Coordinates of C-alpha atoms in Angstrom, one line a residue:
M4 CA -0.1 -0.1 0.0
E5 CA 1.3 3.2 -1.0
N6 CA -1.4 5.8 0.6
N7 CA -4.3 5.9 3.1
S8 CA -6.8 6.2 0.0
Y9 CA -8.2 4.1 -2.3
G10 CA -5.9 5.5 -5.1
G11 CA -3.0 4.1 -3.3
V12 CA -4.2 0.3 -3.0
V13 CA -2.3 -1.5 -5.7
E14 CA -4.2 -4.5 -7.0
K15 CA -3.2 -7.5 -5.1
Q16 CA -4.3 -10.4 -2.9
S17 CA -3.3 -11.0 0.6
T18 CA -3.7 -13.5 3.0
E19 CA -2.3 -11.6 6.1
I20 CA -5.7 -10.3 8.5
S21 CA -3.3 -7.1 9.5
E22 CA -3.2 -5.9 5.8
V23 CA -6.7 -6.8 5.1
L24 CA -7.9 -4.8 8.3
K25 CA -5.8 -1.6 7.4
I26 CA -7.5 -1.6 3.9
A27 CA -10.9 -2.3 5.6
I28 CA -9.9 0.7 8.3
C29 CA -8.8 2.8 5.8
A30 CA -11.9 2.6 3.6
T31 CA -13.9 3.1 6.7
K32 CA -12.4 6.5 7.5
D33 CA -12.5 7.5 3.7
A34 CA -16.5 6.7 4.1
A35 CA -16.9 8.9 7.2
K36 CA -14.4 11.7 5.6
N37 CA -16.4 11.8 2.3
R38 CA -19.4 12.0 4.0
G39 CA -18.5 14.6 6.8
I40 CA -18.8 12.2 9.8
S41 CA -16.0 13.6 12.5
K42 CA -17.4 12.4 15.8
A43 CA -14.5 10.0 16.7
S44 CA -16.8 8.0 18.8
V45 CA -19.0 7.0 15.9
I46 CA -16.1 6.5 13.3
E47 CA -14.5 4.1 16.1
N48 CA -17.9 2.1 16.6
V49 CA -18.0 1.9 13.0
I50 CA -14.3 0.4 12.7
S51 CA -14.7 -2.0 15.2
E52 CA -17.8 -3.5 13.5
I53 CA -15.9 -3.4 10.2
E54 CA -12.9 -5.1 11.7
E55 CA -15.7 -7.9 13.0
I56 CA -17.0 -8.5 9.5
V57 CA -13.5 -8.8 8.1
R58 CA -12.7 -11.0 10.7
D59 CA -15.7 -13.3 10.2
D60 CA -15.1 -13.4 6.5
M61 CA -11.7 -14.0 6.4
N62 CA -12.3 -16.9 8.8
R63 CA -15.3 -18.5 6.9
D64 CA -14.4 -17.6 3.0
M65 CA -10.5 -17.5 2.8
E66 CA -9.3 -18.4 -0.8
P67 CA -5.9 -20.0 -1.1
E68 CA -4.7 -16.6 -2.8
G69 CA -6.2 -14.7 -0.5
V70 CA -8.3 -11.5 -0.3
S71 CA -8.4 -8.8 -3.2
L72 CA -7.2 -5.7 -1.5
E73 CA -9.4 -3.6 -3.9
V74 CA -12.5 -5.4 -3.5
Q75 CA -12.1 -5.4 0.2
Y76 CA -11.4 -1.6 0.2
F77 CA -15.0 -1.7 -1.8
L78 CA -17.0 -3.7 0.1
S79 CA -15.9 -2.2 3.3
Y80 CA -16.4 1.6 2.3
L81 CA -20.0 0.1 1.2
D82 CA -20.4 -1.4 4.9
A83 CA -19.3 1.7 6.4
S84 CA -21.8 3.9 4.5
V85 CA -24.8 1.5 5.5
L86 CA -23.2 1.7 9.2
F87 CA -22.8 5.5 9.4
G88 CA -26.7 5.5 7.7
V89 CA -25.9 7.1 4.5
I90 CA -27.2 4.5 2.7
S91 CA -29.5 1.8 3.4
E92 CA -28.8 -2.1 3.0
R93 CA -31.3 -2.1 -0.1
K94 CA -29.3 0.7 -1.8
A95 CA -26.0 -1.3 -0.9
E96 CA -27.3 -4.6 -2.3
E97 CA -28.1 -2.5 -5.5
I98 CA -24.6 -1.2 -5.9
M99 CA -23.2 -4.6 -5.3
N100 CA -25.4 -6.2 -7.6
H101 CA -24.1 -3.3 -10.4
Y102 CA -20.8 -4.0 -9.5
T103 CA -20.7 -7.8 -9.8
E104 CA -22.7 -7.7 -13.2
S105 CA -20.2 -5.3 -14.7

């Protein structure tokens, strides 16, 4: 990783939970920043929830080649947007459907 933003995420796979969590946390912070959410306690609560989601997903669905950091950023950003109350779960599903179809 070169930056703390999506633009710096090199398309690569990782099996390292610490690396995947870094991306997920970065995505969560970017989602907060982009939506004007600055209350630290709210951001920390969402980060905790995102970390739990990532850990659960990695323990359940780990592929031998690992997790795409680019995809993980996208998924974490989307999940954070739902958890921040910026978009509904239904809208997140629509976005995911559009993403998977393209």
